[in-house]
CSV table of C-alpha atoms in Angstrom, one decimal:
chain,number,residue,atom,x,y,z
A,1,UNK,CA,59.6,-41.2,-60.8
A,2,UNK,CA,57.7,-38.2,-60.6
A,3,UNK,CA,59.0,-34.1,-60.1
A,4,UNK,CA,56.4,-31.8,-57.8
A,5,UNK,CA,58.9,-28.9,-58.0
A,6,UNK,CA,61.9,-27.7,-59.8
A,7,UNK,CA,63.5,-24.6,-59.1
A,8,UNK,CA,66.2,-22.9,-61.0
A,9,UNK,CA,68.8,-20.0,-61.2
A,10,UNK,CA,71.0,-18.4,-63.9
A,11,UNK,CA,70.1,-20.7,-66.1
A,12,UNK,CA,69.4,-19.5,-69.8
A,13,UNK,CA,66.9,-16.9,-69.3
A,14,UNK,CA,65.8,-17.7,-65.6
A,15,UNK,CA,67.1,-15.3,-62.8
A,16,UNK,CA,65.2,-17.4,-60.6
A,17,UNK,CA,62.0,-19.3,-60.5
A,18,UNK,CA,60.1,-22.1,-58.7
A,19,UNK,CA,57.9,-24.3,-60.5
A,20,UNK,CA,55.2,-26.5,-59.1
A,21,UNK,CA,54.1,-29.6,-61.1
A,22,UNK,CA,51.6,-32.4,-60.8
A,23,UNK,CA,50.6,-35.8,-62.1
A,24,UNK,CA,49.6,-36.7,-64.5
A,25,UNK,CA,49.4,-33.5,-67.0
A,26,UNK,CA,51.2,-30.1,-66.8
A,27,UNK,CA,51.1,-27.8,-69.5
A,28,UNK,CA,53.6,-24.7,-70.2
A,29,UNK,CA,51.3,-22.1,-72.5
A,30,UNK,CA,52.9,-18.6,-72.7
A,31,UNK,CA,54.3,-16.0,-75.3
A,32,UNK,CA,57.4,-17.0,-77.3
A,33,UNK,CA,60.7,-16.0,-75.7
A,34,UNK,CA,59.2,-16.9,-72.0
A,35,UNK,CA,61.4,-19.4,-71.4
A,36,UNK,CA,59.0,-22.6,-72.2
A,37,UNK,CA,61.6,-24.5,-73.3
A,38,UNK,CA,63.8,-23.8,-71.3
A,39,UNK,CA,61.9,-25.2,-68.8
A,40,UNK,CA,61.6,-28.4,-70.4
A,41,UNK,CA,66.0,-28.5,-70.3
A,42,UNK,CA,66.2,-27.8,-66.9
A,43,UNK,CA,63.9,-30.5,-66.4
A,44,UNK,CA,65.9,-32.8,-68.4
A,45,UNK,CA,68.9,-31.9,-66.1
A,46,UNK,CA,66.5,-32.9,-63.0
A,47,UNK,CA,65.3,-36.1,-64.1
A,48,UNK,CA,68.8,-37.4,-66.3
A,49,UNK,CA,70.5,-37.0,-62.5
A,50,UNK,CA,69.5,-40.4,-62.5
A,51,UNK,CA,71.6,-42.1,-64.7
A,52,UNK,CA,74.2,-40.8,-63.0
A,53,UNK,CA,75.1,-43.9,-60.9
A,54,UNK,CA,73.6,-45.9,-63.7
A,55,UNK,CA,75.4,-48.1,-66.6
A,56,UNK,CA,74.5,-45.6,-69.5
A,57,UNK,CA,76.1,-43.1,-71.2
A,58,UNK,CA,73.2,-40.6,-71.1
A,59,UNK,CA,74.3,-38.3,-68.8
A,60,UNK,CA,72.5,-34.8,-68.7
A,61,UNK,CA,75.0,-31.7,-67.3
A,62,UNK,CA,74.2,-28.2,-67.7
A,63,UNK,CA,76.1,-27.0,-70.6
A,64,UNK,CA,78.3,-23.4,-71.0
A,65,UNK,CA,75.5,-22.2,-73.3
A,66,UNK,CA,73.0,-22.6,-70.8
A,67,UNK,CA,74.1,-20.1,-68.5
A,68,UNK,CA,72.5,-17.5,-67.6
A,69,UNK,CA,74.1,-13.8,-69.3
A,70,UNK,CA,73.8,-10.5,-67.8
A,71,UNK,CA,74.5,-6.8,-70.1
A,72,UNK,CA,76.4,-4.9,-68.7
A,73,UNK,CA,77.4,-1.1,-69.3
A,74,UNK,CA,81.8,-1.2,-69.0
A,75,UNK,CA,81.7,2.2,-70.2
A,76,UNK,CA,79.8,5.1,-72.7
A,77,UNK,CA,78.5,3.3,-75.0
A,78,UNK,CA,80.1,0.2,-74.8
A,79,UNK,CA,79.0,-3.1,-72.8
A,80,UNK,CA,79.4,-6.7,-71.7
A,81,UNK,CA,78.0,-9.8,-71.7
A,82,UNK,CA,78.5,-11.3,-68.4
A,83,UNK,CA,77.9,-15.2,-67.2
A,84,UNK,CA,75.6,-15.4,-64.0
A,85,UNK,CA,76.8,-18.2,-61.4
A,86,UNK,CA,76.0,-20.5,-59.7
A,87,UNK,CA,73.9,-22.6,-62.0
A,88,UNK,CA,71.3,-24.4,-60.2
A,89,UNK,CA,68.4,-26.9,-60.8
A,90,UNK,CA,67.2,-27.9,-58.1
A,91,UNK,CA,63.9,-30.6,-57.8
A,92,UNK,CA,61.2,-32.0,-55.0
A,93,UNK,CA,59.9,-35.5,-56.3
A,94,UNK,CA,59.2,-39.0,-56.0
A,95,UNK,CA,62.1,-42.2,-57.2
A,96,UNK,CA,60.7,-45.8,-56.7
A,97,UNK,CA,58.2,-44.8,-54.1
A,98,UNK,CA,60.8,-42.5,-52.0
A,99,UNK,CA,60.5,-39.0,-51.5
A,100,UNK,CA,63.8,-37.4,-52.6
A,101,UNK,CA,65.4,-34.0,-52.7
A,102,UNK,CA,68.1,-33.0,-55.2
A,103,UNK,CA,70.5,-30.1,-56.8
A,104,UNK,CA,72.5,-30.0,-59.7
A,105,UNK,CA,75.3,-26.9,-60.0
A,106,UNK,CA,77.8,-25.4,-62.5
A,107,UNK,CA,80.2,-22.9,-60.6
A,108,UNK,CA,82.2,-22.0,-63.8
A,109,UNK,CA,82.4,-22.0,-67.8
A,110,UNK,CA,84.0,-25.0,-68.8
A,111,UNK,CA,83.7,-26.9,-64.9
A,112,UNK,CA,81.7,-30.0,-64.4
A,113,UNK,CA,78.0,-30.2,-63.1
A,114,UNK,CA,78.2,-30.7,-59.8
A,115,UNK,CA,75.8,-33.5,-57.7
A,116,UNK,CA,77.0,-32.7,-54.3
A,117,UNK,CA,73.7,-32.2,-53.4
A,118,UNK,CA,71.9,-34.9,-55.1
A,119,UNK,CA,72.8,-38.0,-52.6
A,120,UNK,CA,69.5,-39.1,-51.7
A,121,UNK,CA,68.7,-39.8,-55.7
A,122,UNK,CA,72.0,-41.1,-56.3
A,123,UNK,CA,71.6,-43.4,-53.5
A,124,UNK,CA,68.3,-44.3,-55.4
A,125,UNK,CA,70.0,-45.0,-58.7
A,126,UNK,CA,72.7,-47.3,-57.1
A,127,UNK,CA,69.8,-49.4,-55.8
A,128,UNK,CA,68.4,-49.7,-59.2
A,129,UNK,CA,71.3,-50.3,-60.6
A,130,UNK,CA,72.3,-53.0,-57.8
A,131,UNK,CA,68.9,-54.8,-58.6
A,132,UNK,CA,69.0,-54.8,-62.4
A,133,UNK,CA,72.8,-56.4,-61.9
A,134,UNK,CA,71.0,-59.1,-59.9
A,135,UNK,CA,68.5,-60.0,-62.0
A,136,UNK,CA,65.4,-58.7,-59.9
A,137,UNK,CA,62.7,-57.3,-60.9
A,138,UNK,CA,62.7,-53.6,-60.0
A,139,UNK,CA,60.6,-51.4,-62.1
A,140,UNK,CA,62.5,-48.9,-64.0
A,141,UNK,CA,61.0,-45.8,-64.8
A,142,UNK,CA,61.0,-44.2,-68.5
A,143,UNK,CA,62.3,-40.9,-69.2
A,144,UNK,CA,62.0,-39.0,-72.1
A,145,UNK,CA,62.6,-35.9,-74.2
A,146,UNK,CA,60.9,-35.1,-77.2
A,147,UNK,CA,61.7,-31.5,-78.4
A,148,UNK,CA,60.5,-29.8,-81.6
A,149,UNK,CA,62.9,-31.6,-84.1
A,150,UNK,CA,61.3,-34.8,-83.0
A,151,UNK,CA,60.5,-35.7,-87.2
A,152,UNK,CA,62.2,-33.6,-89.4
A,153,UNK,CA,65.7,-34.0,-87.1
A,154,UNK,CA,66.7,-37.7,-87.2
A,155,UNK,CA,69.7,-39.1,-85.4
A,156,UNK,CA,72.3,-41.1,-87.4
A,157,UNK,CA,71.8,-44.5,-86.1
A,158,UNK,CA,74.9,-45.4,-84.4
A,159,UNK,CA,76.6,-48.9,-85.0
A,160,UNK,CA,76.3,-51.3,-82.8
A,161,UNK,CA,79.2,-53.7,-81.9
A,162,UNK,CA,78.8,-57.4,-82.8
A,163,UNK,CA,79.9,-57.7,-78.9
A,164,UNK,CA,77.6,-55.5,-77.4
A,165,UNK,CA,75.4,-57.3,-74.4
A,166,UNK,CA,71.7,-56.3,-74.3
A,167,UNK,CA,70.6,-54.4,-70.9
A,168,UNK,CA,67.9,-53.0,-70.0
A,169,UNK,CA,69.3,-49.9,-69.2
A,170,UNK,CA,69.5,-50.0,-73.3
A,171,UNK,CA,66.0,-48.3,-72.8
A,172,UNK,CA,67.3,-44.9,-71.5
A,173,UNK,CA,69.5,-44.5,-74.8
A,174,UNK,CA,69.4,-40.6,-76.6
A,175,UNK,CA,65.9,-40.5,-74.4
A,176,UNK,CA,66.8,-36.7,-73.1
A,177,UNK,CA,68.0,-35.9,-76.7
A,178,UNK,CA,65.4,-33.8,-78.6
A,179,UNK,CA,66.2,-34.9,-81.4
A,180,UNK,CA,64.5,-38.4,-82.7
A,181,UNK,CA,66.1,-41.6,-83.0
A,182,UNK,CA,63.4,-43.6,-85.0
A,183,UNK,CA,66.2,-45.9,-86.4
A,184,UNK,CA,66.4,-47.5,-82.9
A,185,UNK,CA,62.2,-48.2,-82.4
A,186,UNK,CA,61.8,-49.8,-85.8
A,187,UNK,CA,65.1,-51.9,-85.4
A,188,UNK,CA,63.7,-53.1,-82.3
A,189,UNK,CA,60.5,-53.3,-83.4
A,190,UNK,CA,61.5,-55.6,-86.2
A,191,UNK,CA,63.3,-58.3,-84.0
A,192,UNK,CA,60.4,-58.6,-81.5
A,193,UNK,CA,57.8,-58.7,-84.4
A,194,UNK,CA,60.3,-61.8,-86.0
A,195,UNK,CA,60.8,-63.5,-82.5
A,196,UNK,CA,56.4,-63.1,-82.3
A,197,UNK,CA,56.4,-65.2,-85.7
A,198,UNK,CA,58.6,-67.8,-85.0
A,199,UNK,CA,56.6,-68.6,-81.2
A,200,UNK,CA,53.5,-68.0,-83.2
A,201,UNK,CA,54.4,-71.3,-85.8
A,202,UNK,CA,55.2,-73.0,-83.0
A,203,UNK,CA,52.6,-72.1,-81.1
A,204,UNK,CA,54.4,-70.7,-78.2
A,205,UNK,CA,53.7,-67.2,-76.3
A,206,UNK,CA,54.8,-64.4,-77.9
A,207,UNK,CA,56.6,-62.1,-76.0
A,208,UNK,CA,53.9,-59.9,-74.1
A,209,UNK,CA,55.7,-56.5,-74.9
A,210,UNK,CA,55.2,-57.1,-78.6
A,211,UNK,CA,51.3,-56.8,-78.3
A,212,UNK,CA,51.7,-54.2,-75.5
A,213,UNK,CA,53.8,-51.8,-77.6
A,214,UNK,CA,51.2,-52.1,-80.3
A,215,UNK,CA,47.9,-51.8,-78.8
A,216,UNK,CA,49.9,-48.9,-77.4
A,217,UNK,CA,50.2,-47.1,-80.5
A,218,UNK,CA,45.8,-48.6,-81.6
A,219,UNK,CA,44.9,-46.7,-78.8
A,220,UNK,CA,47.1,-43.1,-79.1
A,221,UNK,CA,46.2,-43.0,-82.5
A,222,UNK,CA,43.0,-41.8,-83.9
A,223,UNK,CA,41.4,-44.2,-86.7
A,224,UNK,CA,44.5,-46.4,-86.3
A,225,UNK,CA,43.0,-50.1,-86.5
A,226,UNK,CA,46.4,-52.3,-86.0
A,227,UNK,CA,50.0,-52.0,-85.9
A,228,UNK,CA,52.3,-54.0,-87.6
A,229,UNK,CA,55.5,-55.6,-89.6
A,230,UNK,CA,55.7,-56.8,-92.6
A,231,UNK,CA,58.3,-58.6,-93.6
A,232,UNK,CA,57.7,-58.2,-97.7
A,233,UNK,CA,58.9,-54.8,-97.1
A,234,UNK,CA,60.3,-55.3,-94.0
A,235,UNK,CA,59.5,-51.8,-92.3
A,236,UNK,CA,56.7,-51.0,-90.2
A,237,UNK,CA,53.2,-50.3,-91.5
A,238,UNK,CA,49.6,-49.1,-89.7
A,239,UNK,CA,45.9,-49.5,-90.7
A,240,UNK,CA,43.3,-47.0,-90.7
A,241,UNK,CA,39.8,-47.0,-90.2
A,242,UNK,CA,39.1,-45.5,-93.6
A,243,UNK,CA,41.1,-48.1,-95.4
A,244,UNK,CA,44.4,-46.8,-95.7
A,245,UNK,CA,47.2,-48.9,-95.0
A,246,UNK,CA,50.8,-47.0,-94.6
A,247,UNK,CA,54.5,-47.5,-93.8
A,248,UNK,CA,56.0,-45.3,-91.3
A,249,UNK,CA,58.1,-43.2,-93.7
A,250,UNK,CA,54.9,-42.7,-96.1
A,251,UNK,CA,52.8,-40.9,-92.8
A,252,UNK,CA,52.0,-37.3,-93.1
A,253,UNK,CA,54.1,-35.0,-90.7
A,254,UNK,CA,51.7,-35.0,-87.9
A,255,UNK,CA,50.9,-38.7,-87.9
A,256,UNK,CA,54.4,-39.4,-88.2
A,257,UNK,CA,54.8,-37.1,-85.0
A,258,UNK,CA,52.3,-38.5,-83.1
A,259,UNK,CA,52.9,-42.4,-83.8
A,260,UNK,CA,56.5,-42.1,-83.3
A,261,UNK,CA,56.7,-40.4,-79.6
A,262,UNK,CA,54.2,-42.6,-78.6
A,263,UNK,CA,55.8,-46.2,-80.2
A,264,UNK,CA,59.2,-44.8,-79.1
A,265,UNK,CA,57.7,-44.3,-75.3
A,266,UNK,CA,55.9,-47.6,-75.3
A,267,UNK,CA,59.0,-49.8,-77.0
A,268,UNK,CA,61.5,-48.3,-74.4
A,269,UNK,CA,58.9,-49.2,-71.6
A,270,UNK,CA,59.6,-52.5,-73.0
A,271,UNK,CA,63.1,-52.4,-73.1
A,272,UNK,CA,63.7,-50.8,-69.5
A,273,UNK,CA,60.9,-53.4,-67.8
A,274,UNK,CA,60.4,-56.7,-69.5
A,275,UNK,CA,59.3,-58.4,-66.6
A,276,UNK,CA,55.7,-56.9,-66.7
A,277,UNK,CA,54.6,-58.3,-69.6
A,278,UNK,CA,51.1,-57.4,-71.2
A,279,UNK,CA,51.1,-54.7,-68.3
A,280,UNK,CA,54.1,-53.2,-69.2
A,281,UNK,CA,52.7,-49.5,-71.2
A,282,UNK,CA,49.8,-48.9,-68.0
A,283,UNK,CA,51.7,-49.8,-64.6
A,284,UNK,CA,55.3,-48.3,-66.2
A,285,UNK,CA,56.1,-44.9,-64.3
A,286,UNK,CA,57.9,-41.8,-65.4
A,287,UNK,CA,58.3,-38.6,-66.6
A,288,UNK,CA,57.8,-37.4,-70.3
A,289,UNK,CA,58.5,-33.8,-71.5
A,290,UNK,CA,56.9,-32.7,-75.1
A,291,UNK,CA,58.1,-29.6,-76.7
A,292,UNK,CA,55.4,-27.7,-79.0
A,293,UNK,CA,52.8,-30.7,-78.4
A,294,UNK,CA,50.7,-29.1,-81.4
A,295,UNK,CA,53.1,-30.0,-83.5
A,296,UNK,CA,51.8,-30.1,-87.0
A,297,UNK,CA,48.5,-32.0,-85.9
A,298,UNK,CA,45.5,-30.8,-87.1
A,299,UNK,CA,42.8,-28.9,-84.6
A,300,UNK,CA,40.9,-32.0,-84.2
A,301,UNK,CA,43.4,-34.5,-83.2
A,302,UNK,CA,44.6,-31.4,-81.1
A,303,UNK,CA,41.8,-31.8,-78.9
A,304,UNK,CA,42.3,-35.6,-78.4
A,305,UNK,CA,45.8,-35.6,-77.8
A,306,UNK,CA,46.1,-34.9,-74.0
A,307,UNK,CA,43.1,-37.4,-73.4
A,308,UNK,CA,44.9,-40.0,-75.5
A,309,UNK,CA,48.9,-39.9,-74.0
A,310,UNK,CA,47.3,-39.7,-70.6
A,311,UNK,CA,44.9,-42.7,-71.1
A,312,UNK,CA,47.8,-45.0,-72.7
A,313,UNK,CA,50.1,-44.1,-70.4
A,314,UNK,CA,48.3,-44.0,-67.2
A,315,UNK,CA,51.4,-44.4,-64.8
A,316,UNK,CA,53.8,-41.5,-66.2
A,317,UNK,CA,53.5,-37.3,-65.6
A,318,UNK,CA,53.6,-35.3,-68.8
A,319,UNK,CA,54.9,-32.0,-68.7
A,320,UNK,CA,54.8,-30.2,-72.3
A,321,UNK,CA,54.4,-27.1,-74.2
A,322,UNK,CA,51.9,-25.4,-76.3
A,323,UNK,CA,50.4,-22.3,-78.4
A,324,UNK,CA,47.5,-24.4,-79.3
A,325,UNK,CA,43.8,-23.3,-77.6
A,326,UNK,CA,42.8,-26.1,-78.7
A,327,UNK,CA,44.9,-28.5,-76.7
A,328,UNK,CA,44.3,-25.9,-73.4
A,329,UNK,CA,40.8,-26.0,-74.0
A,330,UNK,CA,40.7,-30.5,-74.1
A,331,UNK,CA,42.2,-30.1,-70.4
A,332,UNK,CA,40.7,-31.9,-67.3
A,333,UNK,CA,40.5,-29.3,-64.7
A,334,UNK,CA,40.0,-31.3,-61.2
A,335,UNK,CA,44.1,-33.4,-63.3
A,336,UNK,CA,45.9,-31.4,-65.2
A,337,UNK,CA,48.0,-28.4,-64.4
A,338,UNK,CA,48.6,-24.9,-66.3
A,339,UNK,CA,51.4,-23.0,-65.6
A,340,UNK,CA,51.0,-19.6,-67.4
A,341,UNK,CA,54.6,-18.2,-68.1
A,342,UNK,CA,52.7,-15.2,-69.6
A,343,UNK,CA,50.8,-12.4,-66.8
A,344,UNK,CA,47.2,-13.8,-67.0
A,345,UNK,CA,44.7,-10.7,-66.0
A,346,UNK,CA,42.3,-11.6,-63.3
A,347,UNK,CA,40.5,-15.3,-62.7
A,348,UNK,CA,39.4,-17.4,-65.2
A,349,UNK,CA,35.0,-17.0,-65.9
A,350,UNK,CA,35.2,-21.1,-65.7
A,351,UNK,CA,36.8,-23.8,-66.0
A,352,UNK,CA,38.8,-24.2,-69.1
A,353,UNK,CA,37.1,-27.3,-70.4
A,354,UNK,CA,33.7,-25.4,-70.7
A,355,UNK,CA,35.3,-22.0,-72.3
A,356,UNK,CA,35.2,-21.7,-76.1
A,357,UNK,CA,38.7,-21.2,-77.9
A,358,UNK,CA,38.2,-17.6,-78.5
A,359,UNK,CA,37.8,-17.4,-74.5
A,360,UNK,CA,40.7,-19.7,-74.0
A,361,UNK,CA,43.3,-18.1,-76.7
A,362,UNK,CA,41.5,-14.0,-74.8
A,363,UNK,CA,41.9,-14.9,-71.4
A,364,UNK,CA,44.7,-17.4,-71.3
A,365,UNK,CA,46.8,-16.7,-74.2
A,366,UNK,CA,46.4,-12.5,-74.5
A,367,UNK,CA,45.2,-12.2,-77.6
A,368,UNK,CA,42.2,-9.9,-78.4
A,369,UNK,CA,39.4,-9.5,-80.5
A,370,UNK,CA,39.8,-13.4,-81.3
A,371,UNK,CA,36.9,-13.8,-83.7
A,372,UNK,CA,38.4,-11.5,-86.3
A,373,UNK,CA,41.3,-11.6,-88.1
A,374,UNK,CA,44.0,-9.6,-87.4
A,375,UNK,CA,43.5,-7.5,-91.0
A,376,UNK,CA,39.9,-6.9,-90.3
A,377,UNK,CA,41.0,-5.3,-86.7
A,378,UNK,CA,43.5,-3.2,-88.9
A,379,UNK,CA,40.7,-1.9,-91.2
A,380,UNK,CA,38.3,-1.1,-88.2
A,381,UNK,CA,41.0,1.1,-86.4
A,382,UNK,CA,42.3,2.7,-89.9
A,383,UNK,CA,37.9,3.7,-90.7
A,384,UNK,CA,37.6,4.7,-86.7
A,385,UNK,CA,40.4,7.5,-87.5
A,386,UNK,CA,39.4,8.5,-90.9
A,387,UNK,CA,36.0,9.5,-89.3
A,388,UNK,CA,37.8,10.6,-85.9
A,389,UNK,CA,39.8,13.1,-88.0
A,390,UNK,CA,36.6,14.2,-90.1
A,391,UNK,CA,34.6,15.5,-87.3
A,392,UNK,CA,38.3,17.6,-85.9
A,393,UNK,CA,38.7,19.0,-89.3
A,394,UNK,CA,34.1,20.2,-89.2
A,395,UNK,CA,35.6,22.0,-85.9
A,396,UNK,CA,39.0,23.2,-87.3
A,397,UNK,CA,39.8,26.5,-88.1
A,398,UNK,CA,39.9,27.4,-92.3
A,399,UNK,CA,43.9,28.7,-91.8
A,400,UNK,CA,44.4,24.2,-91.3
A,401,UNK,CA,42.0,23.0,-93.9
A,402,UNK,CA,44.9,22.4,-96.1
A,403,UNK,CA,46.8,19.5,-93.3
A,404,UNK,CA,43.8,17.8,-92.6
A,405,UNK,CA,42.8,17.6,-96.2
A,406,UNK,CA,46.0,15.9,-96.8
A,407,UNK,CA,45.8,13.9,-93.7
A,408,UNK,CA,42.4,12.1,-95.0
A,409,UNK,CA,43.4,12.2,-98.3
A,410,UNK,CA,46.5,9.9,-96.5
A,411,UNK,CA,44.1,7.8,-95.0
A,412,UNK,CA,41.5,6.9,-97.9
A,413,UNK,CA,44.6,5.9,-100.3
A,414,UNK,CA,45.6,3.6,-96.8
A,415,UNK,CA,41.8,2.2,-97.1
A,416,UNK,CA,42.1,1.4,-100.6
A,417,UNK,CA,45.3,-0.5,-100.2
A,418,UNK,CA,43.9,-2.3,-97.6
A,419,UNK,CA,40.8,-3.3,-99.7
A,420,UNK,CA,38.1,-1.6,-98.2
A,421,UNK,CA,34.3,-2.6,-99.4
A,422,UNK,CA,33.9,-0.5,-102.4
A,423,UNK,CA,30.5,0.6,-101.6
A,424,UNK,CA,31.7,1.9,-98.0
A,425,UNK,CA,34.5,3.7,-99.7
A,426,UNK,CA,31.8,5.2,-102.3
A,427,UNK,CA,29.6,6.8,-98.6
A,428,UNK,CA,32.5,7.7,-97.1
A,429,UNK,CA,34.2,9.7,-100.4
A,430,UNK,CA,29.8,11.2,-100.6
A,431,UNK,CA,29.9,12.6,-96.1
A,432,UNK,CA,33.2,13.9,-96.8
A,433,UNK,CA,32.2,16.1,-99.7
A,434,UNK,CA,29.1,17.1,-98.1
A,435,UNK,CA,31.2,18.2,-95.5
A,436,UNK,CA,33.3,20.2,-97.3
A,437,UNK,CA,36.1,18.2,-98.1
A,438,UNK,CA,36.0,16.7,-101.1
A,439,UNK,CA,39.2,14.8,-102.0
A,440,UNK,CA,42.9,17.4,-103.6
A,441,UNK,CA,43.3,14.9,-105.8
């Protein structure tokens, strides 16, 4: 599965827009409040149309608080919040090799999302569904949501009935929820590593998805030697090239983040398409959205990230959000995709992978004077207007001494606040008095 384009209208913040999107990398940058994530739902909506004809209960609609509200002025000063309709997401992609076309509506608040016009992706989904019934071997593709409360915001594990029958479709459950459901990889992860043991005494093939799902996880993280189970404990531990040796729960915020969007992609690749074996994490196809893809990960690993996802997971098309110049600047130009939701002022000097992050964050991101802090900036403007106002007060008539005495006595208390070098302070209190206006108090 794959999306090229997804347009959208009256929903949350969007009018309407048209988005264009590529394999395998696209990255939203943009100021906060430009609709970033927003993106990312309507995008969930596109892609969970699929599941539609499908045996699981993770259905995607547009929801009431999605719609798009307009202010409007009733009468003097008083106004209303009006809802915008039709709701529409609409998307151009690709669905087990098929070009496809589809829309998703809501008409009115409280009325059902519409898939009148999604037919040739339903017809799509009834295939797959067809096929899995059968017992063929049609490739599923993985689908997933990882939003901003991806660690700290972890789903109650739901129970699962003694009765229930395994499906593959098990694979697609909460994966367009933004929480996390880690509960649901380490369960799994458990029972595979177990059934690996007992082939292993025997010495009988494991199952191949065990040692895919793993190296998965070597190779997205950084240092990471081996993935594992240990039944002592019986949770879920990782090694490190510098020794350490970790359970899950024990992992700082960022590794945490990282190794459990990338063991929670790789175990439901499992899950949704047993039949590939060892091959299941590089031939697997989908799409993946990532919220805040900095998040809480350190500069360096910042820069690896992109390079890492997109070397695991060769087969699937990332679409995610950042602030980070970092992550911006570790882009391949000639295969991944920027969409700026934020006006971007003439073309960029090169491409991004040879600009330093003060070039990335000035000409991408809008943010000026890059290589000093935001205080020293304030200190250089407060100094340019102390002297600014020194030379109007040499030319000023004697009858407004008095204001502009106070005025720089206003801004040298301003200086001091702010911490200004002593010594500077010390020449600037020495010109003033030689000018003729030494300090009132």
């Amino acid at each position: 599965m794959r999306i090229d384009q997804l347009r959208i209208k009256n929903f949350k913040g969007f009018a309407e827009e048209t988005y264009q999107f590529s394999a395998p990398f696209n990255l939203l940058i943009g100021k906060n409040g430009t609709g970033k994530t927003s993106i990312l739902e309507a995008l969930s909506v596109a892609a969970g149309t699929l599941f539609i004809d499908l045996d699981t209960q993770d259905k995607r609609t547009i929801e009431d608080n999605e719609i798009r509200l307009v202010k409007h002025q009733v009468a003097p000063a008083e106004f209303r919040m009006e809802r915008q309709f039709p709701v529409e997401i609409e998307a151009k992609g690709e669905v087990a090799g098929n070009p496809v076309e589809w829309q998703r509506s809501k008409k009115s608040s409280g009325g059902k999302t519409t898939y009148k016009y999604a037919s040739e992706l339903r017809e799509c989904s009834k295939k797959i569904h067809e096929q899995v019934m059968n017992g063929e071997s049609v490739t599923l593709p993985m689908i997933g949501y990882y939003g901003t409360g991806r660690v700290w915001l972890q789903k109650q594990a739901k129970p699962v009935s003694a009765g229930k029958v395994p499906s593959r479709f098990d694979g697609y459950t909460d994966c367009l929820d933004p929480a996390s459901n880690e509960k649901l990889f380490i369960a799994w992860y458990k029972r595979i590593a177990l059934v690996h043991y007992r082939k292993s005494i025997s010495r009988q093939e494991g199952p191949g998805s065990f040692q895919a799902v793993s190296q998965a996880v070597v190779e997205a993280m950084p240092r990471c030697e081996q993935f594992f189970y240990r039944a002592e404990e019986d949770t879920v531990f990782a090694r490190f090239k510098d020794g350490r040796e970790l359970p899950l729960q024990h992992f700082s915020d960022g590794e945490r983040n990282m190794l459990g969007m990338v063991a929670d992609i790789a175990y439901r690749m499992a899950i949704l398409n047993p039949h590939l074996g060892e091959k299941i994490i590089k031939t697997t196809p989908g799409v993946i959205l990532i919220d805040e893809m900095d998040l809480h990960l350190h500069p360096e690993w910042q820069r690896q990230v992109v390079e890492s996802l997109v070397k695991t997971f060769p087969s699937i098309q990332f679409i995610a959000t950042t602030h980070s110049p970092f992550i911006i600047q570790s882009l391949e130009p000639n295969r991944d995709r920027i969409i700026s939701l934020s006006p971007v002022e003439g073309f960029p000097p090169r491409n991004v992978d040879t600009m330093g992050v003060e070039e990335v964050a000035e000409h991408w991101q809008n943010v000026s004077h890059v290589q000093r802090s935001a205080r020293y900036r304030e200190k250089i403007d407060t100094a340019e207007a102390y002297f600014r106002l020194l030379e109007e007060a040499k030319q000023a008539p004697k009858s407004e001494r008095g204001d502009y005495l106070e005025k720089l006595d206003s801004l040298m208390d301003e200086m001091e606040a702010e911490g200004h070098d002593p010594a500077y302070q010390a020449a600037m209190r020495l010109e003033r008095a030689a000018a003729g206006f030494g300090r009132t108090s």
